[in-house]
């Protein structure tokens, strides 16, 4: 910066100024100096230096003029100094302010250019997902049962042995527990009850009847767990829909009629159903429902001749277990076994989905390979 301190650091007397007409050239010089300084200012830090040099309260040029020129000036010089100072001040202040504004909008401009959105670029595509096939099958099943007056309830996946077994008439050491060999939770010593991942959705029969007096018509979709080794038809986690209907006058005919209605809605009107005697501790009598093979139409013969590999020539495929609720179960939920009757069923959803959509490996439901999922939009 040019040497501007020199004149303003001295008094007028030291500068040899004695007449008013000698004052204005000094101000004219200062203005030229200021304008030269200003021309070099392009960004904020430079601007701040300029402002401080000229306007700082303590030692800015204008303060120095006031202190060194104006205050000690003789009365006849004061006027000329005051006028020159005022003019210089308003020039300096207005120029500094307009440069500030220019720098600011310049910065805004360059930020705008930097951040400008390029509308010609392709956008980010966010593909819309779809429901997993298992979820879709749950919904199909729920819709069918809604249409005949059932409602949906859901329950805990972590259960007590009481709900998972005992209240379903499966006492400790009952051999059917072996089929349900399962995962128990590692609990701290002194925990009030052992806990396990439920092996079926049947515990919700008990929980529902504990809460609700008959009539009961519910289905229970959900996940269940068993210690099975994974293969094409087994997984340690799978899905079931439990069903329960209890009222004062439910008969075996209501039971088979309901199941048949469901199966025809789900697989199509062409299929036939049959039931075979079976055993479950919580139903009496217990049955296993079969449906005519959807692959060979129940003939047992594959399309190109030969034995149908799906039903192994039987023409029938085993679907799920069911039965009339065993009166012993009512004892656990304070229902009067003499007054009420009902039926229950438990279907494996993965199995139903595999049959309906011709999927031959249960593992694909859990691998979440998009190539598989995409086939069921
Ligand atoms: N809970 C049984 C299982 O997972 C299935 C079942 C059979 C449920 C008969 C029922 C039923 O409600 O009545 O193997």
CSV table of N, CA, C and O in Angstrom, one decimal, residues 4 32 55 58 69 81 101 106 124 128 145 152 185 258 271 365:
chain,number,residue,atom,x,y,z
A,4,UNK,N,0.8,6.2,3.1
A,4,UNK,CA,-0.2,7.2,3.5
A,4,UNK,C,-0.1,7.6,4.9
A,4,UNK,O,-0.8,8.5,5.4
A,32,UNK,N,-6.8,9.8,-3.9
A,32,UNK,CA,-6.2,9.0,-5.0
A,32,UNK,C,-5.6,7.7,-4.4
A,32,UNK,O,-5.8,6.6,-4.9
A,55,UNK,N,-10.8,2.9,8.3
A,55,UNK,CA,-11.9,3.2,9.2
A,55,UNK,C,-11.7,2.8,10.6
A,55,UNK,O,-12.6,3.1,11.5
A,58,UNK,N,-9.2,3.2,16.2
A,58,UNK,CA,-8.0,3.7,16.9
A,58,UNK,C,-7.0,4.3,16.0
A,58,UNK,O,-6.4,5.4,16.3
A,69,UNK,N,-4.7,16.2,12.4
A,69,UNK,CA,-4.9,17.4,11.6
A,69,UNK,C,-6.0,18.3,12.2
A,69,UNK,O,-5.8,19.5,12.4
A,81,UNK,N,-10.1,21.8,7.0
A,81,UNK,CA,-9.8,20.4,7.3
A,81,UNK,C,-11.1,19.6,7.5
A,81,UNK,O,-11.3,18.5,7.0
A,101,UNK,N,-20.8,-5.1,-0.8
A,101,UNK,CA,-21.9,-5.7,-1.4
A,101,UNK,C,-21.5,-6.4,-2.7
A,101,UNK,O,-22.0,-7.5,-3.0
A,106,UNK,N,-20.9,-11.4,-5.5
A,106,UNK,CA,-20.0,-12.2,-6.3
A,106,UNK,C,-19.9,-13.6,-5.7
A,106,UNK,O,-19.9,-14.6,-6.4
A,124,UNK,N,-32.0,-40.2,-10.2
A,124,UNK,CA,-31.7,-41.5,-9.4
A,124,UNK,C,-33.0,-42.3,-9.4
A,124,UNK,O,-34.0,-41.9,-8.9
A,128,UNK,N,-39.4,-49.6,-7.2
A,128,UNK,CA,-40.5,-49.9,-6.2
A,128,UNK,C,-40.4,-51.4,-5.9
A,128,UNK,O,-40.4,-52.2,-6.9
A,145,UNK,N,-60.4,-66.2,4.3
A,145,UNK,CA,-61.0,-66.4,5.7
A,145,UNK,C,-61.8,-65.2,6.1
A,145,UNK,O,-62.8,-65.4,6.8
A,152,UNK,N,-58.1,-61.8,12.0
A,152,UNK,CA,-56.7,-62.2,12.1
A,152,UNK,C,-56.2,-61.8,13.5
A,152,UNK,O,-56.4,-60.7,14.0
A,185,UNK,N,-34.3,-70.5,24.8
A,185,UNK,CA,-33.5,-69.3,25.0
A,185,UNK,C,-32.6,-69.5,26.2
A,185,UNK,O,-33.0,-70.2,27.2
A,258,UNK,N,-65.7,-75.9,5.8
A,258,UNK,CA,-64.8,-74.7,5.8
A,258,UNK,C,-63.5,-75.0,5.1
A,258,UNK,O,-63.0,-74.2,4.3
A,271,UNK,N,-60.1,-78.7,-7.8
A,271,UNK,CA,-59.4,-79.7,-6.9
A,271,UNK,C,-60.4,-80.3,-6.0
A,271,UNK,O,-61.5,-79.8,-5.7
A,365,UNK,N,-37.2,-69.1,-0.4
A,365,UNK,CA,-38.0,-68.1,0.4
A,365,UNK,C,-37.1,-67.2,1.3
A,365,UNK,O,-37.5,-66.2,1.7
